[in-house]
Short mmCIF file of C-alpha atoms in Angstrom, two decimals:
data_model
loop_
_atom_site.label_atom_id
_atom_site.label_comp_id
_atom_site.label_asym_id
_atom_site.label_seq_id
_atom_site.Cartn_x
_atom_site.Cartn_y
_atom_site.Cartn_z
CA UNK A 1 47.18 70.14 90.16
CA UNK A 2 50.34 69.53 88.29
CA UNK A 3 53.60 70.69 89.23
CA UNK A 4 53.54 72.74 85.85
CA UNK A 5 49.71 74.01 87.05
CA UNK A 6 50.89 74.93 90.77
CA UNK A 7 54.30 76.75 89.01
CA UNK A 8 51.59 78.78 86.97
CA UNK A 9 49.93 79.82 90.54
CA UNK A 10 53.33 81.54 91.84
CA UNK A 11 51.84 85.24 91.48
CA UNK A 12 54.53 88.08 91.30
CA UNK A 13 52.66 90.81 93.58
CA UNK A 14 54.37 93.97 94.54
CA UNK A 15 57.76 92.58 93.57
CA UNK A 16 57.25 89.35 95.48
CA UNK A 17 57.14 85.89 94.76
CA UNK A 18 53.97 84.61 96.54
CA UNK A 19 53.21 81.31 96.65
CA UNK A 20 49.45 80.78 96.33
CA UNK A 21 49.40 76.92 96.04
CA UNK A 22 52.31 74.20 96.34
CA UNK A 23 49.63 71.42 96.09
CA UNK A 24 51.72 70.10 92.77
CA UNK A 25 54.18 69.15 94.77
CA UNK A 26 53.01 69.04 97.95
CA UNK A 27 49.86 66.70 97.44
CA UNK A 28 49.27 66.34 101.49
CA UNK A 29 48.93 70.05 102.05
CA UNK A 30 51.23 70.11 104.27
CA UNK A 31 53.47 72.96 102.91
CA UNK A 32 50.74 75.44 102.28
CA UNK A 33 49.42 74.75 106.24
CA UNK A 34 52.81 75.23 107.42
CA UNK A 35 53.19 78.60 105.21
CA UNK A 36 49.71 79.86 106.30
CA UNK A 37 49.96 78.68 109.87
CA UNK A 38 53.29 80.21 111.39
CA UNK A 39 55.08 83.36 110.69
CA UNK A 40 58.15 82.68 108.28
CA UNK A 41 61.24 85.04 109.34
CA UNK A 42 64.86 84.69 111.29
CA UNK A 43 64.55 84.31 114.86
CA UNK A 44 66.11 85.99 117.63
CA UNK A 45 68.44 82.41 118.63
CA UNK A 46 71.88 84.47 119.04
CA UNK A 47 72.17 84.43 123.11
CA UNK A 48 75.24 85.82 124.60
CA UNK A 49 76.72 82.38 124.57
CA UNK A 50 76.31 81.83 121.13
CA UNK A 51 77.62 85.24 120.40
CA UNK A 52 80.61 84.86 121.99
CA UNK A 53 81.04 81.26 120.55
CA UNK A 54 80.75 82.96 116.93
CA UNK A 55 83.17 85.47 117.18
CA UNK A 56 85.97 83.01 119.24
CA UNK A 57 85.27 80.63 116.65
CA UNK A 58 85.54 82.51 114.00
CA UNK A 59 88.56 84.22 114.75
CA UNK A 60 90.72 81.10 115.96
CA UNK A 61 91.18 79.24 112.65
CA UNK A 62 94.21 77.14 112.09
CA UNK A 63 96.94 80.20 112.51
CA UNK A 64 97.65 79.73 115.99
CA UNK A 65 98.36 76.11 115.92
CA UNK A 66 100.27 75.82 112.38
CA UNK A 67 101.95 79.20 112.03
CA UNK A 68 102.16 81.65 114.82
CA UNK A 69 105.52 82.47 113.47
CA UNK A 70 105.15 85.38 111.16
CA UNK A 71 104.94 88.14 114.00
CA UNK A 72 108.19 86.35 115.66
CA UNK A 73 109.90 86.48 112.08
CA UNK A 74 109.17 90.08 111.51
CA UNK A 75 109.78 91.70 115.13
CA UNK A 76 113.26 90.05 115.75
CA UNK A 77 112.67 89.13 119.07
CA UNK A 78 110.89 86.94 121.45
CA UNK A 79 109.83 89.47 123.98
CA UNK A 80 108.83 91.98 121.04
CA UNK A 81 106.96 89.37 119.24
CA UNK A 82 104.51 89.37 122.72
CA UNK A 83 104.38 92.73 122.96
CA UNK A 84 103.38 93.08 119.19
CA UNK A 85 100.31 89.77 120.51
CA UNK A 86 99.06 92.04 122.86
CA UNK A 87 98.80 95.54 120.97
CA UNK A 88 97.27 93.44 118.13
CA UNK A 89 94.27 92.30 120.70
CA UNK A 90 94.21 95.93 122.25
CA UNK A 91 93.55 97.12 118.97
CA UNK A 92 91.34 94.91 117.75
CA UNK A 93 89.28 95.48 120.85
CA UNK A 94 88.87 99.29 119.87
CA UNK A 95 87.55 98.09 116.34
CA UNK A 96 85.40 95.85 117.96
CA UNK A 97 83.80 98.26 120.72
CA UNK A 98 83.24 100.72 117.32
CA UNK A 99 81.16 98.12 115.92
CA UNK A 100 79.40 97.25 119.47
CA UNK A 101 78.33 100.88 118.86
CA UNK A 102 77.29 100.67 115.18
CA UNK A 103 75.29 97.65 116.04
CA UNK A 104 73.36 98.78 118.85
CA UNK A 105 72.61 102.12 116.95
CA UNK A 106 71.96 100.87 113.60
CA UNK A 107 70.12 97.44 114.65
CA UNK A 108 70.47 95.42 110.64
CA UNK A 109 71.93 92.47 110.27
CA UNK A 110 74.74 92.66 107.45
CA UNK A 111 77.80 93.66 109.07
CA UNK A 112 80.25 96.09 106.46
CA UNK A 113 77.95 96.24 104.23
CA UNK A 114 74.79 97.51 106.12
CA UNK A 115 77.26 100.28 107.95
CA UNK A 116 78.48 101.25 104.57
CA UNK A 117 74.94 101.95 103.04
CA UNK A 118 73.89 103.69 105.91
CA UNK A 119 76.91 105.93 106.20
CA UNK A 120 78.00 106.40 102.57
CA UNK A 121 74.93 105.46 100.51
CA UNK A 122 74.71 102.47 98.10
CA UNK A 123 77.11 102.82 95.67
CA UNK A 124 79.96 102.05 97.97
CA UNK A 125 77.89 99.45 99.91
CA UNK A 126 77.69 97.40 96.24
CA UNK A 127 81.18 97.99 95.76
CA UNK A 128 82.02 96.25 98.86
CA UNK A 129 79.39 93.44 98.21
CA UNK A 130 80.68 92.64 95.13
CA UNK A 131 84.01 92.75 95.87
CA UNK A 132 83.20 90.05 98.89
CA UNK A 133 80.63 88.07 96.15
CA UNK A 134 83.21 87.47 93.37
CA UNK A 135 86.46 87.03 94.81
CA UNK A 136 87.26 87.79 98.70
CA UNK A 137 84.60 85.29 100.91
CA UNK A 138 85.12 82.44 97.86
CA UNK A 139 88.71 82.55 98.52
CA UNK A 140 88.84 83.11 102.05
CA UNK A 141 86.19 80.20 102.50
CA UNK A 142 88.39 77.81 100.26
CA UNK A 143 91.59 78.37 102.20
CA UNK A 144 90.27 77.97 105.27
CA UNK A 145 88.90 74.75 103.62
CA UNK A 146 92.07 73.55 102.23
CA UNK A 147 94.01 73.74 105.63
CA UNK A 148 90.72 71.55 107.38
CA UNK A 149 90.82 69.13 104.23
CA UNK A 150 94.55 68.88 105.04
CA UNK A 151 94.32 68.27 108.47
CA UNK A 152 91.38 65.74 108.74
CA UNK A 153 93.22 63.54 106.63
CA UNK A 154 96.83 63.73 108.22
CA UNK A 155 96.48 60.99 110.60
CA UNK A 156 95.33 58.80 108.43
CA UNK A 157 98.64 59.46 106.18
CA UNK A 158 101.27 59.66 108.81
CA UNK A 159 104.25 59.65 107.94
CA UNK A 160 103.21 59.96 104.12
CA UNK A 161 102.59 62.78 102.08
CA UNK A 162 98.63 63.21 101.31
CA UNK A 163 97.33 63.08 97.68
CA UNK A 164 96.72 66.62 96.44
CA UNK A 165 93.29 65.65 95.07
CA UNK A 166 92.50 63.33 98.50
CA UNK A 167 92.81 67.05 100.40
CA UNK A 168 90.18 68.94 97.51
CA UNK A 169 87.87 65.99 97.93
CA UNK A 170 88.29 65.94 101.40
CA UNK A 171 87.95 69.92 101.61
CA UNK A 172 84.62 69.80 99.10
CA UNK A 173 82.97 67.80 101.43
CA UNK A 174 84.02 70.17 104.27
CA UNK A 175 82.34 73.15 102.46
CA UNK A 176 79.40 71.08 101.48
CA UNK A 177 78.88 70.01 105.23
CA UNK A 178 79.08 73.50 106.69
CA UNK A 179 76.65 74.55 103.38
CA UNK A 180 74.42 71.47 104.40
CA UNK A 181 74.28 72.31 108.44
CA UNK A 182 73.68 76.30 107.76
CA UNK A 183 71.07 75.31 105.40
CA UNK A 184 68.85 73.14 107.62
CA UNK A 185 68.90 74.84 111.32
CA UNK A 186 69.65 78.04 112.61
CA UNK A 187 69.72 76.27 116.35
CA UNK A 188 71.79 73.40 115.27
CA UNK A 189 74.00 75.47 113.48
CA UNK A 190 74.70 77.51 116.70
CA UNK A 191 74.41 74.20 118.85
CA UNK A 192 77.93 73.03 116.93
CA UNK A 193 79.40 76.33 117.02
CA UNK A 194 79.42 76.07 120.64
CA UNK A 195 80.70 72.52 120.70
CA UNK A 196 83.21 73.58 117.68
CA UNK A 197 84.39 76.45 119.91
CA UNK A 198 84.74 74.20 122.98
CA UNK A 199 86.96 72.19 121.18
CA UNK A 200 89.46 74.59 120.30
CA UNK A 201 89.63 76.30 123.40
CA UNK A 202 90.18 72.28 124.87
CA UNK A 203 93.05 72.29 122.01
CA UNK A 204 94.76 75.73 122.87
CA UNK A 205 94.69 74.58 126.80
CA UNK A 206 96.53 71.61 126.18
CA UNK A 207 98.82 73.96 124.83
CA UNK A 208 98.94 76.15 127.48
CA UNK A 209 98.53 74.24 130.52
CA UNK A 210 101.63 72.15 130.33
CA UNK A 211 103.63 74.84 128.89
CA UNK A 212 102.94 77.17 132.05
CA UNK A 213 103.76 74.01 134.12
CA UNK A 214 107.33 74.50 132.81
CA UNK A 215 107.37 77.59 132.94
CA UNK A 216 106.77 77.39 136.41
CA UNK A 217 108.80 74.79 136.95
CA UNK A 218 111.96 77.22 136.19
CA UNK A 219 112.30 76.69 132.57
CA UNK A 220 112.87 79.97 131.25
CA UNK A 221 116.40 79.71 129.68
CA UNK A 222 114.28 80.59 126.12
CA UNK A 223 113.29 83.78 127.97
CA UNK A 224 116.57 85.01 128.39
CA UNK A 225 117.69 87.94 126.27
CA UNK A 226 113.79 87.60 125.17
CA UNK A 227 114.31 92.18 124.52
CA UNK A 228 117.15 91.64 122.62
CA UNK A 229 117.17 94.35 120.15
CA UNK A 230 120.11 93.48 118.08
CA UNK A 231 118.15 91.71 115.67
CA UNK A 232 114.92 94.18 115.20
CA UNK A 233 114.22 96.49 112.32
CA UNK A 234 111.90 99.17 112.62
CA UNK A 235 110.71 98.01 109.15
CA UNK A 236 109.76 94.99 110.64
CA UNK A 237 107.44 96.15 113.23
CA UNK A 238 104.56 97.41 111.03
CA UNK A 239 104.72 93.82 108.90
CA UNK A 240 104.43 92.28 112.79
CA UNK A 241 101.56 94.41 113.65
CA UNK A 242 100.04 93.28 109.93
CA UNK A 243 100.07 89.62 110.61
CA UNK A 244 98.49 90.30 114.31
CA UNK A 245 96.07 92.18 112.98
CA UNK A 246 95.11 89.68 110.49
CA UNK A 247 95.19 86.84 113.14
CA UNK A 248 92.95 88.84 115.29
CA UNK A 249 90.33 89.29 112.04
CA UNK A 250 86.91 87.90 113.02
CA UNK A 251 85.97 90.43 115.50
CA UNK A 252 82.99 92.02 113.33
CA UNK A 253 81.23 88.33 112.58
CA UNK A 254 78.49 89.08 115.29
CA UNK A 255 77.44 92.32 113.78
CA UNK A 256 76.54 90.27 110.73
CA UNK A 257 73.65 88.94 112.54
CA UNK A 258 72.41 91.78 114.39
CA UNK A 259 68.62 91.06 113.72
CA UNK A 260 68.79 87.30 115.36
CA UNK A 261 70.60 88.58 118.73
CA UNK A 262 68.47 88.74 121.61
CA UNK A 263 69.00 91.47 123.17
CA UNK A 264 71.27 93.42 121.51
CA UNK A 265 72.02 96.16 123.34
CA UNK A 266 73.30 94.61 125.75
CA UNK A 267 74.25 90.94 124.24
CA UNK A 268 76.25 92.96 121.52
CA UNK A 269 78.93 95.19 123.90
CA UNK A 270 79.19 91.80 126.55
CA UNK A 271 79.71 89.21 123.51
CA UNK A 272 82.32 91.44 121.84
CA UNK A 273 84.37 92.52 125.10
CA UNK A 274 84.62 88.91 126.72
CA UNK A 275 85.35 87.43 123.51
CA UNK A 276 88.54 89.82 122.42
CA UNK A 277 89.53 89.24 126.49
CA UNK A 278 89.54 85.03 126.08
CA UNK A 279 91.14 85.33 122.51
CA UNK A 280 93.93 87.50 123.48
CA UNK A 281 94.85 85.59 126.56
CA UNK A 282 95.04 82.79 124.50
CA UNK A 283 97.24 84.05 122.19
CA UNK A 284 99.53 85.13 124.66
CA UNK A 285 99.83 81.78 126.49
CA UNK A 286 99.81 79.95 123.75
CA UNK A 287 102.71 81.47 122.30
CA UNK A 288 104.39 81.83 126.12
CA UNK A 289 104.03 78.01 126.36
CA UNK A 290 105.93 77.86 122.75
CA UNK A 291 108.52 79.86 123.77
CA UNK A 292 109.06 77.87 127.23
CA UNK A 293 109.37 74.70 124.90
CA UNK A 294 111.31 75.43 121.96
CA UNK A 295 113.82 77.98 121.05
CA UNK A 296 112.67 81.20 118.67
CA UNK A 297 114.77 79.22 116.04
CA UNK A 298 113.03 75.89 116.15
CA UNK A 299 109.43 77.61 116.05
CA UNK A 300 110.62 79.56 113.42
CA UNK A 301 111.58 76.08 111.26
CA UNK A 302 108.53 74.49 112.09
CA UNK A 303 105.96 73.63 109.60
CA UNK A 304 103.50 73.05 112.14
CA UNK A 305 104.18 74.86 115.39
CA UNK A 306 101.88 72.85 117.65
CA UNK A 307 102.56 69.25 116.48
CA UNK A 308 106.51 70.50 116.92
CA UNK A 309 105.67 71.69 120.89
CA UNK A 310 103.39 68.13 121.28
CA UNK A 311 105.59 66.24 120.16
CA UNK A 312 108.60 67.86 122.40
CA UNK A 313 106.30 67.26 125.54
CA UNK A 314 103.39 65.54 124.77
CA UNK A 315 104.73 62.30 122.55
CA UNK A 316 102.03 60.09 121.00
CA UNK A 317 99.34 62.59 121.78
CA UNK A 318 100.88 64.95 118.56
CA UNK A 319 98.72 62.95 116.47
CA UNK A 320 95.66 63.94 117.99
CA UNK A 321 96.86 67.80 116.95
CA UNK A 322 95.80 67.84 113.72
CA UNK A 323 92.40 66.38 114.19
CA UNK A 324 92.02 69.56 116.61
CA UNK A 325 93.54 71.91 114.11
CA UNK A 326 90.87 70.49 111.62
CA UNK A 327 87.72 71.16 114.00
CA UNK A 328 89.24 74.59 114.47
CA UNK A 329 88.88 75.03 110.43
CA UNK A 330 85.36 73.47 110.66
CA UNK A 331 84.43 75.81 113.42
CA UNK A 332 85.98 79.16 111.41
CA UNK A 333 84.24 77.64 108.39
CA UNK A 334 80.59 77.11 109.90
CA UNK A 335 80.59 80.49 111.83
CA UNK A 336 81.83 83.04 109.02
CA UNK A 337 79.02 81.26 106.73
CA UNK A 338 76.85 81.53 109.59
CA UNK A 339 77.55 85.06 109.41
CA UNK A 340 78.20 86.21 105.70
CA UNK A 341 74.79 84.38 104.65
CA UNK A 342 73.04 87.74 106.08
CA UNK A 343 74.94 89.94 104.68
CA UNK A 344 73.69 88.13 101.34
CA UNK A 345 70.31 88.04 102.58
CA UNK A 346 70.08 91.75 103.62
CA UNK A 347 72.34 93.28 100.35
CA UNK A 348 69.05 91.15 98.68
CA UNK A 349 66.71 92.57 100.70
CA UNK A 350 68.16 96.15 99.68
CA UNK A 351 68.02 95.64 95.77
CA UNK A 352 71.39 94.46 95.29
CA UNK A 353 70.73 90.74 94.56
CA UNK A 354 68.16 88.70 93.21
CA UNK A 355 64.56 88.85 95.84
CA UNK A 356 64.88 85.28 96.27
CA UNK A 357 68.10 85.59 98.26
CA UNK A 358 66.24 87.61 100.82
CA UNK A 359 63.23 84.70 101.22
CA UNK A 360 62.99 82.10 103.68
CA UNK A 361 62.57 78.16 103.75
CA UNK A 362 59.15 77.88 105.10
CA UNK A 363 59.84 75.14 107.54
CA UNK A 364 63.52 75.30 108.69
CA UNK A 365 63.57 79.26 108.90
CA UNK A 366 66.76 79.77 107.64
CA UNK A 367 67.78 81.96 104.31
CA UNK A 368 68.77 78.99 101.98
CA UNK A 369 69.58 80.41 98.97
CA UNK A 370 71.67 83.25 100.58
CA UNK A 371 73.51 80.04 102.43
CA UNK A 372 73.91 78.26 98.89
CA UNK A 373 75.27 81.61 97.04
CA UNK A 374 78.54 81.00 97.80
CA UNK A 375 78.92 77.17 96.77
CA UNK A 376 79.46 77.40 93.05
CA UNK A 377 82.22 80.08 93.41
CA UNK A 378 83.66 78.47 96.16
CA UNK A 379 83.96 75.06 94.67
CA UNK A 380 84.58 76.21 91.39
CA UNK A 381 88.01 78.29 93.44
CA UNK A 382 88.68 74.66 94.98
CA UNK A 383 89.69 72.68 91.50
CA UNK A 384 90.62 75.18 88.87
CA UNK A 385 91.42 78.48 90.93
CA UNK A 386 94.39 80.14 91.61
CA UNK A 387 93.41 80.70 95.52
CA UNK A 388 96.40 82.09 97.13
CA UNK A 389 97.19 84.87 94.02
CA UNK A 390 93.32 85.94 94.73
CA UNK A 391 93.45 86.33 98.61
CA UNK A 392 97.15 88.17 98.02
CA UNK A 393 95.44 90.41 95.72
CA UNK A 394 92.26 91.44 97.66
CA UNK A 395 93.49 91.19 101.47
CA UNK A 396 94.34 94.62 101.76
CA UNK A 397 90.85 95.46 101.06
CA UNK A 398 89.42 93.83 104.56
CA UNK A 399 91.40 96.98 106.23
CA UNK A 400 90.62 99.49 103.20
CA UNK A 401 86.65 98.43 104.23
CA UNK A 402 86.85 98.06 108.10
CA UNK A 403 88.35 101.59 107.96
CA UNK A 404 85.36 102.77 106.01
CA UNK A 405 83.16 101.64 108.33
CA UNK A 406 84.87 102.81 111.70
CA UNK A 407 85.22 106.43 109.23
CA UNK A 408 81.28 106.02 108.99
CA UNK A 409 80.80 105.70 112.74
CA UNK A 410 82.71 109.33 113.38
CA UNK A 411 81.15 110.79 109.92
CA UNK A 412 77.25 109.91 111.63
CA UNK A 413 78.49 111.02 115.17
CA UNK A 414 78.08 114.41 113.03
CA UNK A 415 75.37 113.50 110.55
CA UNK A 416 73.15 111.98 112.77
CA UNK A 417 73.72 113.29 116.19
CA UNK A 418 70.37 112.48 117.71
CA UNK A 419 70.83 108.88 116.24
CA UNK A 420 69.74 106.28 119.82
CA UNK A 421 72.95 105.01 120.61
CA UNK A 422 72.47 102.20 123.44
CA UNK A 423 76.14 101.57 123.60
CA UNK A 424 78.71 104.81 122.98
CA UNK A 425 82.72 104.35 122.86
CA UNK A 426 84.84 107.83 123.49
CA UNK A 427 85.47 109.47 120.13
CA UNK A 428 88.94 108.58 120.39
CA UNK A 429 88.64 104.59 120.04
CA UNK A 430 87.06 104.99 116.37
CA UNK A 431 89.58 107.38 115.41
CA UNK A 432 93.05 105.77 116.88
CA UNK A 433 91.13 102.26 115.11
CA UNK A 434 90.37 104.11 111.82
CA UNK A 435 93.91 104.95 111.81
CA UNK A 436 95.06 101.82 112.26
CA UNK A 437 93.30 100.33 109.32
CA UNK A 438 94.51 103.36 106.85
CA UNK A 439 97.76 102.26 108.07
CA UNK A 440 98.12 98.88 107.31
CA UNK A 441 96.48 99.65 103.51
CA UNK A 442 99.38 102.03 103.13
CA UNK A 443 101.72 99.54 104.52
CA UNK A 444 100.10 96.87 101.73
CA UNK A 445 100.43 99.50 99.17
CA UNK A 446 104.21 99.88 100.11
CA UNK A 447 105.68 96.15 100.57
CA UNK A 448 103.55 94.78 97.45
CA UNK A 449 102.44 97.62 95.20
CA UNK A 450 101.76 95.13 92.18
CA UNK A 451 99.23 92.72 94.01
CA UNK A 452 97.46 95.30 95.74
CA UNK A 453 97.11 97.21 92.87
CA UNK A 454 95.60 94.54 90.74
CA UNK A 455 92.85 93.67 94.32
CA UNK A 456 92.29 97.70 93.89
CA UNK A 457 91.18 97.11 90.19
CA UNK A 458 89.04 93.79 90.82
CA UNK A 459 87.69 96.10 93.40
CA UNK A 460 86.75 98.70 90.78
CA UNK A 461 84.82 96.23 88.58
CA UNK A 462 82.25 97.00 91.25
CA UNK A 463 81.52 100.51 90.00
CA UNK A 464 80.44 99.65 86.13
CA UNK A 465 78.47 96.18 87.70
CA UNK A 466 76.61 98.93 89.74
CA UNK A 467 75.54 100.78 87.09
CA UNK A 468 74.71 97.65 84.40
CA UNK A 469 72.83 95.72 87.45
CA UNK A 470 71.38 98.04 89.78
CA UNK A 471 71.13 101.90 88.56
CA UNK A 472 70.05 101.00 85.10
CA UNK A 473 67.77 98.46 85.86
CA UNK A 474 65.76 98.63 82.55
CA UNK A 475 66.06 95.05 80.60
CA UNK A 476 64.94 93.74 77.60
CA UNK A 477 61.34 91.90 78.16
CA UNK A 478 62.73 88.48 76.89
CA UNK A 479 65.50 88.43 79.58
CA UNK A 480 63.29 89.98 81.96
CA UNK A 481 60.70 86.88 81.48
CA UNK A 482 63.40 84.72 81.18
CA UNK A 483 64.99 85.91 85.10
CA UNK A 484 61.31 85.69 86.49
CA UNK A 485 60.85 82.70 85.31
CA UNK A 486 63.99 81.14 86.46
CA UNK A 487 63.79 82.86 90.07
CA UNK A 488 60.35 81.74 90.24
CA UNK A 489 61.31 77.81 89.55
CA UNK A 490 64.33 78.61 92.18
CA UNK A 491 62.06 79.66 94.75
CA UNK A 492 59.84 76.42 94.66
CA UNK A 493 62.55 74.10 94.21
CA UNK A 494 64.29 75.40 97.38
CA UNK A 495 60.64 76.04 99.06
CA UNK A 496 61.35 79.15 99.85
CA UNK A 497 59.35 82.50 100.69
CA UNK A 498 59.82 86.09 101.45
CA UNK A 499 60.26 87.05 105.17
CA UNK A 500 57.48 88.55 107.10
CA UNK A 501 58.27 92.18 107.99
#
């Protein structure tokens, strides 16, 4: 049977593309046998260890190694900066515990999108999805990937500068590698995430251990007058908290893959609590180590704090630090893509994206189309877009929607009091965190009204998009026929089928 004939055999049945024969593209018939011989679904392969590695691996990126100085600059003193690091860790834990309740009571993947859908309906959920798809996620992925491209090449070019095009090519290679890995195997994606998480914890240990050794030897001169309030300005404290909360962002990614978590009612709260304890300890101890070896002025003037620290204390070993930073960035890229692809998978299942994005590869059991959805926009932004401006426009939306999600938790307590809640937090926890999120949104509006307003306007374009693409779904027959033909062809090229329910 020819390829053309096999295409004709793909029938549209109950709004699903159901492959009847792949023989034209698979003469041996193995594809057909595999399709009928096993369930095609996303398996429960996220164990407690893998859940911890997803959370830690996405929270800890390049920031703690390169520029943990935003908090010091805004807080005004060493002591106050350490208090802010601890307080932000505690506040992030409150948010993570709120998400643990949502993840154990609403056992669907998708994270923010799913919880907004359950609490406030499809329109607001689509606006969140739209913002993620057209701006937030491609820009965020491009930024962390650029850091990967920069630091993976730095040892090769030291002490010279790296050509910008070389950085972009290395970045594109990193993005492609992460996409390929997530497309090929859920198991290997999780295993490599474990390895990358261990490598970044090792890198932080290389900072903490010698720093603590110096501290216990009596090198405490940099902590004299640690709480000198002469340079502290009350207007800077909120900005310090904003920087700190951004550094801890990523604790919510396990909620994007709830359906793949083993025993989520036990695994999710445990993974979240263990991860946040580890991350908070690492951040605080790393900063104590920095302050032990470097003065506040040296830290503020350094372009890469971990490199400066290593040069002062570890000699030639400082050349290895950029590689650790690159691996840390790659881990963040891998973990976030693994989680985000499930949000697009669920959005497609809910009818907010074309159905091909909720299909599974018949052999690899990965949501192939959902993994690849960000690739074109991310590469486009990398080479022709103004990534940092876009990220500035959209950064406040992160806290706005997280605040809406936690507000939804409070709302569901009253709207659905009988909803099963295997893990339930005291009500004051989501209330405090919700107020924190909306305070940071207000801070964004106050400190940068222009960029915040532009970001809000981009977000609101999701409203007409909802009515055009979702609510008024009647399309001209010629357009619908062309779209159906395109998605059928895409399904065969990607070798994906509807997931077994």
